[in-house]
XYZ file of C-alpha atoms in Angstrom:
785
model
C 0.000 0.000 0.000
C 1.409 3.367 -0.996
C 1.783 5.876 1.841
C 0.578 9.017 0.087
C -1.879 10.594 2.551
C -1.550 12.012 6.021
C -4.080 9.491 7.348
C -2.098 6.511 6.049
C 1.147 7.953 7.369
C -0.334 8.394 10.842
C -1.715 4.854 10.682
C 1.733 3.433 9.882
C 3.310 5.441 12.705
C 0.675 4.306 15.200
C 1.202 0.683 14.220
C 5.007 0.802 14.431
C 4.993 2.849 17.634
C 2.580 0.552 19.470
C 4.598 -2.519 18.487
C 7.836 -0.819 19.556
C 6.668 0.069 23.076
C 4.826 -3.223 23.585
C 7.908 -5.223 22.554
C 10.921 -3.326 23.952
C 13.222 -6.264 23.199
C 12.691 -5.491 19.505
C 13.106 -1.713 19.873
C 16.376 -1.814 17.905
C 14.618 -3.394 14.917
C 11.676 -0.977 15.074
C 14.037 1.997 15.363
C 15.884 0.856 12.237
C 12.557 0.478 10.473
C 11.717 4.078 11.371
C 15.119 5.140 10.061
C 14.206 3.678 6.672
C 10.762 5.345 6.666
C 12.027 8.698 7.900
C 12.233 10.372 4.489
C 8.528 9.829 3.669
C 6.662 13.109 3.180
C 2.993 13.642 2.439
C 0.833 16.699 1.925
C -1.179 17.967 4.897
C -4.855 17.238 4.419
C -6.087 20.783 5.080
C -3.055 22.523 3.534
C -2.078 20.871 0.218
C 0.925 23.208 -0.258
C 2.493 22.169 3.035
C 4.054 18.818 3.834
C 4.588 16.727 6.928
C 7.201 13.979 7.229
C 7.375 10.666 9.061
C 9.986 11.847 11.542
C 8.012 14.835 12.783
C 4.856 12.798 13.411
C 6.868 10.074 15.123
C 8.519 12.583 17.470
C 5.121 14.040 18.353
C 3.908 10.538 19.193
C 6.948 9.845 21.402
C 6.556 13.188 23.154
C 2.876 12.554 23.886
C 3.655 9.162 25.360
C 6.496 10.615 27.414
C 4.225 13.331 28.838
C 1.251 11.053 29.591
C 1.937 11.066 33.330
C -0.775 13.628 34.038
C -3.433 11.653 32.160
C -2.394 8.433 33.914
C -2.478 10.199 37.264
C -6.029 11.433 36.597
C -7.165 7.890 35.706
C -5.497 6.560 38.840
C -7.257 9.109 41.036
C -10.578 8.202 39.423
C -10.041 4.513 40.230
C -9.057 5.338 43.799
C -12.292 7.288 44.169
C -14.256 4.285 42.888
C -12.395 2.078 45.375
C -13.460 4.273 48.270
C -17.061 4.322 47.087
C -17.279 0.532 46.624
C -19.701 -0.990 49.134
C -18.639 -4.640 48.947
C -15.313 -6.425 49.289
C -15.847 -8.150 45.953
C -16.103 -4.822 44.102
C -13.052 -3.515 45.936
C -11.059 -6.606 44.913
C -12.086 -6.188 41.255
C -11.144 -2.495 41.266
C -7.754 -3.283 42.872
C -7.054 -5.881 40.186
C -8.012 -3.383 37.475
C -5.746 -0.752 39.043
C -2.816 -3.188 39.223
C -3.318 -4.240 35.606
C -3.567 -0.617 34.427
C -0.543 0.401 36.460
C 1.525 -2.500 35.131
C 0.489 -1.758 31.556
C 1.317 1.947 31.938
C 4.700 1.119 33.412
C 5.521 -1.278 30.576
C 4.519 1.342 27.997
C 6.604 4.015 29.693
C 9.705 1.820 29.833
C 9.125 0.654 26.257
C 8.799 4.260 25.097
C 11.999 5.231 26.924
C 13.896 2.356 25.330
C 12.497 3.250 21.892
C 13.457 6.929 22.327
C 16.984 5.892 23.225
C 17.335 3.715 20.144
C 16.028 6.533 17.933
C 18.654 8.858 19.398
C 21.416 6.333 18.693
C 20.337 6.406 15.037
C 20.538 10.248 15.018
C 16.776 10.641 14.624
C 16.555 12.601 17.874
C 18.875 15.423 18.848
C 21.087 15.576 21.905
C 19.121 18.503 23.346
C 15.924 16.429 23.361
C 17.721 13.698 25.289
C 19.034 16.134 27.867
C 15.523 17.509 28.309
C 14.165 13.974 28.926
C 16.940 13.167 31.416
C 16.370 16.412 33.294
C 12.622 15.853 33.587
C 13.041 12.270 34.778
C 15.676 13.261 37.322
C 13.606 16.177 38.553
C 10.542 14.007 39.265
C 12.511 11.726 41.679
C 9.717 9.148 42.020
C 10.620 5.490 41.646
C 9.054 5.069 38.207
C 10.811 8.150 36.795
C 14.144 7.116 38.274
C 13.787 3.628 36.818
C 13.088 5.164 33.405
C 16.142 7.378 33.923
C 18.296 4.308 34.493
C 16.867 2.588 31.415
C 17.477 5.645 29.256
C 21.036 6.191 30.489
C 21.844 2.522 29.973
C 20.681 2.836 26.362
C 22.210 6.183 25.374
C 24.886 6.784 28.011
C 27.824 5.951 25.770
C 26.570 8.262 23.012
C 25.581 11.223 25.189
C 28.530 11.176 27.631
C 30.853 13.152 25.379
C 33.427 15.810 26.158
C 30.997 18.465 24.960
C 28.267 17.414 27.400
C 30.531 16.229 30.223
C 29.551 19.033 32.589
C 25.829 18.309 32.256
C 26.261 14.561 32.570
C 28.421 15.055 35.666
C 25.554 17.017 37.218
C 23.109 14.180 36.481
C 25.306 11.632 38.197
C 25.977 13.927 41.127
C 22.232 14.147 41.764
C 21.874 10.395 41.306
C 24.605 9.864 43.888
C 22.810 12.200 46.301
C 19.571 10.230 45.857
C 21.366 6.972 46.633
C 23.093 8.375 49.706
C 19.943 10.049 51.060
C 17.972 6.782 50.618
C 14.945 8.674 49.319
C 14.147 5.976 46.758
C 13.382 2.300 47.267
C 16.184 -0.228 47.570
C 15.503 -1.599 44.103
C 15.775 1.816 42.458
C 18.903 2.672 44.448
C 20.558 -0.494 43.172
C 19.571 0.450 39.614
C 21.117 3.900 40.079
C 24.305 2.371 41.485
C 24.480 -0.034 38.544
C 24.298 2.871 36.074
C 26.983 4.785 37.975
C 29.244 1.719 37.888
C 28.523 1.340 34.190
C 29.800 4.860 33.587
C 32.908 4.192 35.666
C 33.644 1.241 33.329
C 33.325 3.459 30.210
C 29.785 2.214 29.510
C 30.961 -1.338 28.839
C 28.298 -3.700 30.276
C 29.308 -6.810 32.181
C 27.210 -8.899 29.831
C 25.706 -8.310 26.432
C 22.078 -7.326 26.055
C 19.832 -10.242 25.223
C 18.458 -8.539 22.131
C 17.092 -10.332 19.056
C 19.872 -11.295 16.700
C 20.141 -11.472 12.942
C 20.876 -14.677 11.059
C 24.374 -13.401 10.327
C 25.049 -12.924 14.050
C 23.685 -16.388 14.843
C 25.880 -18.013 12.176
C 28.877 -16.127 13.522
C 28.221 -17.333 17.067
C 27.826 -20.922 15.847
C 31.159 -20.689 14.018
C 32.854 -19.334 17.141
C 31.422 -22.157 19.264
C 32.627 -24.690 16.702
C 36.147 -23.250 16.777
C 36.200 -23.315 20.573
C 35.177 -26.970 20.553
C 37.866 -27.800 18.013
C 40.524 -26.042 20.094
C 39.344 -27.962 23.162
C 39.463 -31.286 21.271
C 42.990 -30.525 20.032
C 44.056 -29.682 23.560
C 42.588 -32.893 24.972
C 44.202 -34.983 22.211
C 47.557 -33.382 22.910
C 47.261 -34.080 26.624
C 46.180 -37.677 25.909
C 49.189 -38.272 23.693
C 51.498 -36.758 26.306
C 50.349 -39.315 28.866
C 51.650 -42.238 26.702
C 55.024 -40.817 25.783
C 58.168 -42.682 26.711
C 61.255 -41.261 28.402
C 63.527 -38.841 26.546
C 66.211 -40.168 24.274
C 69.349 -41.019 26.221
C 67.464 -41.288 29.512
C 65.696 -44.648 29.067
C 64.851 -46.086 32.417
C 65.803 -42.873 34.240
C 63.533 -40.564 36.224
C 60.716 -39.048 34.132
C 60.224 -35.328 34.050
C 56.836 -33.821 34.862
C 54.790 -31.547 32.578
C 56.456 -28.516 34.146
C 59.968 -29.748 33.341
C 60.931 -30.694 36.934
C 62.035 -34.220 37.860
C 59.994 -35.446 40.832
C 62.001 -37.085 43.641
C 60.332 -40.340 44.674
C 61.099 -42.505 47.638
C 62.382 -45.938 46.586
C 60.915 -48.991 48.225
C 61.331 -52.712 47.862
C 58.728 -54.376 45.686
C 58.082 -58.109 45.681
C 57.876 -59.177 42.032
C 56.051 -62.341 42.989
C 53.031 -60.332 44.088
C 52.768 -58.419 40.809
C 51.398 -59.536 37.481
C 53.824 -58.173 34.932
C 53.269 -58.211 31.214
C 55.832 -57.350 28.593
C 55.070 -54.231 26.615
C 56.656 -52.927 23.438
C 58.453 -49.635 24.014
C 59.041 -47.105 21.296
C 62.618 -45.929 21.679
C 62.137 -43.186 19.125
C 59.992 -40.940 21.346
C 61.709 -37.709 22.314
C 60.593 -34.845 24.498
C 63.843 -32.940 24.622
C 64.569 -29.788 22.625
C 65.564 -30.113 19.028
C 65.837 -28.063 15.886
C 65.963 -24.288 15.988
C 65.434 -22.292 19.203
C 62.117 -20.864 20.208
C 59.014 -23.004 19.948
C 60.557 -25.535 17.549
C 61.251 -28.032 20.311
C 57.509 -28.469 20.711
C 57.165 -29.892 17.214
C 58.389 -33.423 17.859
C 57.118 -33.536 21.418
C 53.566 -32.756 20.400
C 53.547 -35.201 17.536
C 53.667 -38.399 19.580
C 55.726 -41.470 18.849
C 56.779 -43.024 15.590
C 58.561 -45.959 14.043
C 62.234 -46.320 14.678
C 64.411 -45.046 11.864
C 68.045 -45.255 11.095
C 70.101 -42.081 11.203
C 70.270 -42.063 7.410
C 66.492 -42.493 7.095
C 65.919 -39.729 9.588
C 68.290 -37.467 7.689
C 66.430 -38.039 4.387
C 62.911 -38.013 5.784
C 60.499 -35.180 4.882
C 59.965 -34.471 8.542
C 63.659 -33.715 8.924
C 63.729 -31.613 5.801
C 60.800 -29.540 7.062
C 61.736 -29.543 10.735
C 60.408 -26.085 11.339
C 57.189 -26.910 9.494
C 56.452 -29.758 11.938
C 55.863 -27.213 14.648
C 52.254 -26.071 14.577
C 53.173 -23.083 16.729
C 55.865 -21.854 14.340
C 53.601 -19.095 13.042
C 53.425 -17.575 16.506
C 57.218 -17.258 16.695
C 57.546 -15.900 13.159
C 57.295 -12.203 14.050
C 60.308 -12.608 16.378
C 62.425 -13.801 13.470
C 61.292 -11.027 11.126
C 63.797 -8.169 11.212
C 61.326 -5.815 9.536
C 59.001 -5.841 12.509
C 61.483 -5.425 15.357
C 63.593 -2.718 13.741
C 62.707 0.925 13.397
C 61.681 3.718 15.674
C 59.102 6.350 16.371
C 58.423 9.297 14.171
C 56.781 8.021 11.017
C 53.116 8.005 10.208
C 51.586 4.941 8.641
C 48.129 4.659 7.162
C 46.258 1.718 8.610
C 42.744 1.116 7.368
C 42.310 4.690 6.194
C 43.332 6.263 9.485
C 46.340 8.414 10.267
C 48.030 6.779 13.233
C 51.587 7.063 14.537
C 53.311 3.663 14.229
C 56.777 2.093 14.335
C 58.703 2.767 11.155
C 60.059 -0.338 9.516
C 63.752 -0.394 8.782
C 63.657 -1.812 5.259
C 61.511 -3.583 2.694
C 57.852 -3.024 2.145
C 55.729 -1.799 5.034
C 53.531 -4.238 6.828
C 50.645 -2.836 8.824
C 49.546 -3.998 12.235
C 46.300 -5.228 10.702
C 48.213 -7.667 8.498
C 50.262 -8.943 11.463
C 47.052 -9.448 13.383
C 45.553 -11.327 10.433
C 48.617 -13.575 10.327
C 48.263 -14.466 14.000
C 44.524 -15.111 13.618
C 45.090 -17.404 10.635
C 47.769 -19.266 12.597
C 45.374 -19.843 15.484
C 42.671 -20.943 13.039
C 45.111 -23.456 11.608
C 45.766 -24.828 15.094
C 42.057 -25.087 15.829
C 41.013 -26.646 12.512
C 41.179 -30.468 12.469
C 42.820 -31.969 9.394
C 40.835 -34.788 7.818
C 42.983 -37.864 8.145
C 42.780 -41.356 9.522
C 43.670 -41.888 13.160
C 47.441 -42.536 13.464
C 48.429 -46.021 14.399
C 50.864 -46.841 17.183
C 53.713 -47.262 14.742
C 53.042 -44.229 12.595
C 54.247 -40.741 13.364
C 51.734 -37.880 13.076
C 53.178 -34.950 11.130
C 51.116 -31.767 11.109
C 50.968 -29.770 7.908
C 53.272 -26.759 7.686
C 51.626 -23.458 8.504
C 51.800 -20.750 5.872
C 52.083 -17.296 7.387
C 50.198 -14.859 5.129
C 52.344 -12.279 3.411
C 51.461 -8.636 2.897
C 48.227 -8.155 0.970
C 48.389 -7.225 -2.650
C 46.584 -4.198 -4.036
C 43.780 -6.394 -5.365
C 43.300 -8.056 -1.977
C 43.142 -4.684 -0.266
C 40.620 -3.454 -2.802
C 38.372 -6.471 -2.304
C 38.520 -6.078 1.479
C 37.505 -2.450 1.185
C 34.363 -3.391 -0.702
C 33.169 -5.480 2.235
C 33.342 -2.626 4.740
C 30.100 -1.990 6.571
C 28.541 1.438 6.958
C 29.509 1.514 10.641
C 33.147 0.836 9.755
C 33.098 3.615 7.158
C 31.613 6.062 9.683
C 34.188 5.110 12.304
C 37.119 5.460 9.914
C 35.730 8.747 8.575
C 35.629 10.272 12.049
C 39.189 9.098 12.702
C 40.460 10.612 9.451
C 38.672 13.920 10.017
C 39.802 14.201 13.647
C 43.402 13.431 12.728
C 43.285 15.888 9.825
C 41.894 18.672 12.028
C 44.701 17.986 14.486
C 47.729 17.802 12.183
C 46.237 19.823 9.270
C 47.949 17.779 6.575
C 45.529 17.965 3.647
C 47.553 15.756 1.294
C 47.892 12.989 3.867
C 44.181 13.114 4.739
C 43.215 13.033 1.053
C 45.423 9.999 0.544
C 43.755 8.253 3.489
C 40.320 8.920 1.997
C 41.473 7.294 -1.242
C 42.302 4.161 0.784
C 39.041 4.220 2.726
C 36.689 2.004 0.732
C 35.058 1.298 -2.599
C 33.399 4.126 -4.496
C 29.864 3.007 -3.636
C 30.533 3.701 0.060
C 32.072 7.160 -0.278
C 28.741 8.964 0.059
C 28.868 7.836 3.707
C 32.195 9.609 4.063
C 30.561 12.835 2.842
C 27.489 12.639 5.106
C 29.529 11.548 8.143
C 31.995 14.407 7.644
C 29.144 16.925 7.482
C 27.492 15.574 10.627
C 30.781 15.207 12.512
C 31.872 18.859 12.196
C 28.511 20.616 11.847
C 28.373 21.797 15.469
C 32.103 22.328 15.882
C 34.111 25.513 15.344
C 34.067 27.569 12.153
C 37.696 26.634 11.535
C 36.862 22.912 11.751
C 33.976 23.304 9.292
C 36.084 25.232 6.795
C 38.914 22.707 6.997
C 36.466 19.832 6.529
C 35.035 21.651 3.507
C 38.548 21.947 2.074
C 39.082 18.205 2.602
C 35.887 17.343 0.716
C 36.836 19.805 -2.022
C 40.296 18.253 -2.320
C 38.767 14.773 -2.639
C 36.464 16.042 -5.399
C 39.311 17.793 -7.182
C 41.483 14.642 -7.076
C 38.449 12.597 -8.251
C 38.611 10.417 -5.151
C 34.974 11.260 -4.491
C 32.675 11.518 -7.492
C 30.098 14.259 -7.894
C 27.307 11.695 -7.557
C 28.714 10.416 -4.244
C 29.069 13.968 -2.928
C 25.493 14.878 -3.902
C 24.145 11.618 -2.454
C 25.890 12.259 0.865
C 24.708 15.872 0.895
C 21.113 14.780 0.296
C 21.306 12.470 3.317
C 22.326 15.443 5.467
C 19.690 17.781 4.041
C 16.903 15.282 4.795
C 17.201 16.148 8.490
C 18.467 19.733 8.206
C 15.027 21.274 8.492
C 14.326 19.449 11.755
C 17.806 20.210 13.091
C 17.224 23.944 12.643
C 15.358 23.931 15.982
C 18.545 22.915 17.802
C 21.029 24.604 15.426
C 19.546 27.967 14.382
C 22.574 28.777 12.168
C 22.571 25.431 10.397
C 22.273 26.978 6.917
C 25.323 29.149 7.509
C 27.240 26.139 8.857
C 26.298 24.038 5.837
C 27.331 26.887 3.543
C 30.821 26.932 5.082
C 31.164 23.241 4.194
C 29.679 23.514 0.686
C 31.236 26.831 -0.427
C 34.715 25.540 -1.493
C 33.150 23.150 -4.007
C 31.438 25.868 -6.060
C 34.335 28.342 -6.098
C 36.209 26.437 -8.803
C 33.262 24.563 -10.288
C 33.990 21.215 -8.638
C 30.236 21.045 -8.044
C 28.327 23.172 -10.597
C 25.446 25.245 -9.277
C 23.017 23.278 -11.445
C 24.127 20.041 -9.811
C 23.838 21.634 -6.368
C 20.313 22.830 -7.263
C 19.191 19.226 -7.826
C 20.356 18.270 -4.325
C 18.357 21.110 -2.764
C 14.995 20.389 -4.368
C 13.685 18.763 -1.180
C 14.114 22.131 0.605
C 12.240 24.247 -1.954
C 8.760 23.512 -0.575
C 9.779 24.521 2.954
C 11.465 27.705 1.596
C 14.888 26.660 2.890
C 16.668 26.104 -0.433
C 16.924 29.833 -1.188
C 18.471 30.825 2.162
C 21.000 27.968 1.905
C 22.104 28.988 -1.622
C 22.311 32.615 -0.475
C 24.559 31.585 2.427
C 26.760 29.532 0.073
C 27.192 32.457 -2.352
C 27.975 34.925 0.432
C 30.537 32.572 1.928
C 32.165 32.161 -1.475
C 32.230 35.949 -1.778
C 34.479 36.096 1.278
C 37.124 34.358 -0.857
C 36.320 35.525 -4.395
C 34.325 38.730 -4.086
C 30.769 39.523 -5.128
C 31.625 40.227 -8.759
C 33.379 36.901 -9.304
C 30.622 34.973 -7.540
C 28.037 36.930 -9.520
C 29.759 35.797 -12.710
C 29.665 32.187 -11.515
C 25.927 32.522 -10.888
C 25.238 34.096 -14.281
C 27.311 31.520 -16.171
C 25.379 28.708 -14.513
C 22.140 29.947 -16.098
C 20.277 29.422 -12.840
C 17.241 31.474 -11.798
C 16.250 32.250 -8.227
C 12.757 31.013 -8.956
C 14.223 27.481 -9.004
C 15.020 27.795 -5.285
C 11.871 29.559 -4.152
C 8.392 28.110 -3.590
C 5.696 29.027 -6.068
C 4.242 32.468 -5.452
C 7.285 33.843 -3.597
C 8.392 37.401 -4.355
C 11.813 37.132 -5.933
C 12.736 40.834 -5.581
C 11.962 40.842 -1.855
C 14.072 37.728 -1.424
C 17.062 39.272 -3.252
C 16.802 42.436 -1.181
C 16.435 40.548 2.108
C 19.542 38.430 1.524
C 21.635 41.120 -0.280
C 21.866 39.129 -3.501
C 21.581 42.003 -5.971
C 25.105 41.235 -7.219
C 23.755 38.062 -8.857
C 21.412 40.007 -11.181
C 23.233 43.344 -11.657
C 25.055 44.263 -14.851
C 28.748 43.941 -15.723
C 31.094 45.520 -13.156
C 34.421 44.594 -14.733
C 37.046 47.265 -15.245
C 37.022 49.033 -18.583
C 39.748 51.610 -17.939
C 43.273 51.144 -16.620
C 44.036 52.918 -13.312
C 47.644 54.034 -12.634
C 49.487 51.798 -10.173
C 50.156 54.664 -7.741
C 46.448 55.445 -7.561
C 45.724 51.758 -6.984
C 48.251 51.780 -4.101
C 46.677 54.827 -2.470
C 43.089 53.627 -2.749
C 43.918 50.096 -1.616
C 45.704 51.361 1.491
C 42.781 53.640 2.341
C 40.287 50.813 1.727
C 42.106 48.295 3.942
C 42.677 50.876 6.667
C 38.887 51.370 6.931
C 38.374 47.821 8.293
C 36.267 46.492 5.423
C 35.346 42.886 4.716
C 37.244 40.898 2.131
C 34.250 40.932 -0.244
C 34.558 44.696 -0.544
C 38.277 44.388 -1.299
C 37.629 41.750 -3.944
C 34.852 43.798 -5.512
C 37.036 46.932 -5.656
C 39.920 45.057 -7.287
C 37.590 43.385 -9.782
C 36.072 46.745 -10.675
C 39.272 48.816 -10.960
C 42.126 46.422 -11.816
C 42.351 44.321 -14.951
C 42.885 40.599 -14.602
C 46.251 40.733 -16.381
C 47.513 43.424 -14.015
C 46.658 41.346 -10.925
C 49.271 38.785 -12.020
C 52.151 41.250 -12.276
C 54.879 41.817 -9.627
C 53.915 45.517 -9.411
C 50.371 44.790 -8.269
C 51.478 42.037 -5.859
C 53.935 44.427 -4.196
C 51.214 47.074 -3.858
C 48.724 44.585 -2.434
C 51.238 43.053 0.007
C 52.291 46.482 1.265
C 48.696 47.624 1.747
C 47.681 44.470 3.641
C 50.746 44.546 5.910
C 50.351 48.276 6.615
C 46.749 47.709 7.709
C 47.984 45.126 10.257
C 50.570 47.429 11.873
C 49.369 49.370 14.930
C 51.876 51.268 17.059
C 54.837 49.449 15.471
C 53.342 46.064 16.342
C 51.684 43.449 14.144
C 47.982 42.913 14.810
C 47.638 39.177 14.166
C 43.852 39.198 13.758
C 43.906 41.784 10.954
C 46.643 40.036 9.013
C 44.836 36.720 9.448
C 41.559 38.284 8.273
C 43.072 39.607 5.023
C 45.274 36.570 4.386
C 42.512 35.245 2.125
C 43.053 38.225 -0.200
C 46.770 37.461 -0.433
C 46.119 33.757 -1.008
C 43.795 34.468 -3.920
C 46.133 36.747 -5.866
C 49.400 34.966 -5.015
C 47.743 31.710 -6.047
C 50.735 29.602 -4.831
C 53.007 31.061 -7.547
C 56.579 31.078 -6.236
C 57.621 34.146 -8.258
C 54.706 36.213 -6.970
C 55.279 35.012 -3.396
C 58.936 36.099 -3.655
C 57.856 39.560 -4.829
C 55.527 39.766 -1.823
C 58.443 39.041 0.532
C 60.542 41.697 -1.193
C 57.695 44.183 -0.637
C 57.539 43.230 3.048
C 61.324 43.641 3.322
C 61.058 47.123 1.827
C 58.217 48.066 4.187
C 60.149 47.064 7.324
C 63.243 48.893 6.035
C 61.111 51.996 5.480
C 59.943 51.707 9.131
C 63.566 51.315 10.364
C 63.166 47.628 11.222
C 61.002 47.649 14.387
C 62.019 44.808 16.776
C 60.544 41.403 15.927
C 58.140 42.870 13.338
C 59.478 40.947 10.343
C 59.748 37.802 12.489
C 56.054 38.082 13.377
C 55.041 38.696 9.765
C 56.997 35.633 8.631
C 55.398 33.472 11.352
C 51.882 34.540 10.384
C 52.434 34.237 6.625
C 53.795 30.721 7.135
C 51.031 29.621 9.536
C 48.257 30.934 7.250
C 49.763 29.207 4.185
C 50.231 32.500 2.349
C 53.937 31.964 1.608
C 55.417 28.510 1.071
C 58.515 27.203 2.818
C 60.362 26.982 -0.491
C 59.761 30.683 -1.145
C 61.054 31.648 2.297
C 64.264 29.717 1.621
C 64.520 31.275 -1.835
C 64.283 34.770 -0.301
C 66.943 33.879 2.263
C 69.383 32.694 -0.410
C 68.553 35.381 -2.980
C 71.397 37.641 -4.154
C 69.359 39.942 -6.403
C 71.258 43.228 -6.512
C 68.060 45.254 -6.863
C 66.676 43.801 -3.612
C 69.707 44.222 -1.330
C 68.540 47.385 0.415
C 67.862 46.423 4.021
C 68.364 42.727 3.243
C 71.175 42.179 5.757
C 69.265 43.650 8.693
C 66.125 41.821 7.624
C 67.940 38.456 7.526
C 69.434 39.002 10.975
C 65.994 39.756 12.402
C 64.537 36.432 11.187
C 67.429 34.100 12.079
C 65.227 32.421 14.686
C 62.514 31.756 12.090
C 64.868 30.022 9.665
C 66.541 28.075 12.492
C 63.158 26.716 13.510
C 62.341 25.953 9.863
C 65.515 23.903 9.402
C 65.096 22.096 12.713
C 61.592 21.101 11.662
C 63.007 19.745 8.379
C 65.714 17.799 10.196
C 63.219 16.202 12.592
C 60.953 15.230 9.704
C 63.691 13.846 7.435
C 63.882 10.343 9.050
C 60.293 9.702 8.015
C 61.207 9.979 4.378
C 64.028 7.431 4.485
C-alpha cells in the first residue's frame, strides 16, 4: 500500500509505535525500520501546499507518550475514588485488580517508550538537546518510576551522550543520582539500579554482559562458528594431553627418572617391591619418542614432542625423511614465533606516520623492505590460530606411525587487489568510524595531502557517500575553523576525483533530509552548511546546477533559497561579489528554481543582499595608474572592510592581467601589511583576516610570493626595522599558508642586486625563524628514508 496521505502515514506510525513500546526487546529493529521510513513526506490534508514527514509525526507521538503522566495520574485518582465508594469487598477486589493491571500496563509502555526513544537517538533521529531535556525531567521528578526510566534511558544512550561536549551536564546528572542513593529517598531496588548505572559509567559504559536482544541470522551463524572453533581447540588440547600421557622417556634417559609436565624431575622414595606379588606383562616400548629440545630455538622443540611417537628409523632415514627436511614446518606453533624472526618488525623507531585502514596513526617505522601494517600482522596471527584449531581430515594414526602436522603458511602482505576487495566489504559503521578518525586526525595535524590519501584508501566508491554525510554531521556543530577545513578536505577529494560528484550529492542529500528538523537545535545550520559547501562551487567542482538538484527537497519549505544565499555569500568572502556573480550568471540558474511558487523574488534578493547576482557587468574598462591603486587600496584596507569589498574593488578597478604582475602584488602586500601594523606592532587578527586576499592573488606562484616578501622587506626597512616585526610577519604568513617554505628559503638565499637594500638587517631579524624551519626539516627527514 502506498503511503501518500496524512491518514495513512499516521496509521503506519501508530502501528510501528505501538509494536515498539509493547515489545521493547525489539526496539532496535523498530528503530531501524523508522530510520528507513524517515524520508517519507505527504501533503497535509487541510493545507495541500504544506508537507509533513514521518519523523516529525513520530517525534510528536513519542513526546505525547512521554508526557502522559498527568493523564495516567487522573485515571489513577478516578479509580481510587471508585475504590473508596465501593460498598462490597468483591467490588473492591475487582477495582484493585483493574488498578494493578492498568498500572503495570502503563509502566511497561513508559519503559518501552523510553527504550524506543533511546534507540532513535542512537540512530541520530533525535537530537542531543531532546535527550538532555528527557533526562532532566526524569531526574527532577525523583519518584521510583521516573528514576527507573532514567536508568533505562542512560543505559541505552549513556555511551553516546557522555561526550566531552556534554561532560559538565552529565556530571551534574550523576551527582544528583549519587545524592539520591546516599539520602535513601528511593526504594532499595531503584537505588541499586542507580548504582548499577553509575558503575557502568565508571567502566566506560561497557556492560558486564551483552544485552539479550534479538539477533540477525548473520550474528547467529557467527556465534555458531565461534562455538565450533572453541570446541575444536578444546578437542585438540585434549588430544595433545592424551598423547602426552603415553610418551616414553627422553632419548638417552631410558629407564631414568621421568620429568613432569612442568619440566621438573619429581624425587620419589624408593621402596622394595616383591615381584612375585605383581602380574607383569611385557610391553613394546618405542625408543624413538623424544621430548627434549631439538631443531631451531624458540618453539621448535615443541614440534616433535607434540607429535607423539613413531617408528624407529636409522640415522640415514631420519636425515632423508620429509619431517627432517621440514623440521620447522612440523611445529604447529611456528607461526606464533615468526614475528620474532622477522627483522622488519622489530627494527625501526618512532616518528613516522603509517596509514592503517584509512586512518592516520603514529606507528613504528620499519627499517627496510615493504611496510607491513599492524592489521596484516594481526591477520597472520589469527590465521595461525585458526590453523591450530582446525582439524585436518585424516585417519587416526596407528601406534607405529608418526603424526606430522601440515606446515603453517604465514600470510604475506596483501596485494593491491586483496586490499581493494577487502575495502568493498566494509560496513557502513566501519566507514563512519574510519571517517571520524580521518577527520579528527586531519583537524589535528592539518595535513591535507595525507588526509586526502587516506580517503582514497578508505573504501570502494559506492561507500564514499557515507564519508561525505559523516563528515558533514561530525563537524557541523564544531568551530568555524573545523567546518572550513572539513570543507577543504571534501573539495580536495572532489578535485582529485577520489569522491565523485554523484557520491558527494548523495551524501549531501542524506544530510539535508534532516536539516530542516535540526534547525530547531542549530539555528545557524544553513550558515554552517554553507561553510562546508562553499569551497566546491568556487572552482566549479560542483556546478550550481548540480547543487540545485540536491536542494529540491528544501524548496517547498522555503529553505533552499536561504541555503544557496549563504553559500554564495561565503564564497564571496574568498572571491568577491563580482566573481561569484559571474559564476551565478554563467550557470544559467534562476532564483525562482530555489523559491516556492508564489514567492516574491525581488523581496528575497533584497532581504539576503543578492543584488550582485542580477546586476550588470562591473568589470574594469579603464586602466588605473598603479600609484592610484596603491593609495586607494591602502585607504580601503585601513577602513576595516570585509574581504568581499576588497575583492569587488579590485575586480572593478584592476584588470585581470595586471593582478598577475609583480607591481600589483607588491602594492597589495604592502597595503595588507600596513593595515595590520598598529603602534609598530603586528595585529595578528587583521593580518589573518586579510590573508585570504593574499592567497587568492598569489595563487601559490613562487615568483609572486617572492615579490611579496621583497615588498615586506622594503616596508620594514622603510619603518627602520622595528624589533621582531618581520619575524612576526613571517610566522603569520607561514602559519596561514600565504607563503610557502620553499619561497622563504629562496628569499633567504637570494642575491638579487636590486633587492639588497635592508636585506642584511632583515635576515638578521629572522634568524630564529629560519633556524626553527631547518630544525623542523631535520626532525621530519627520518620519516622519508
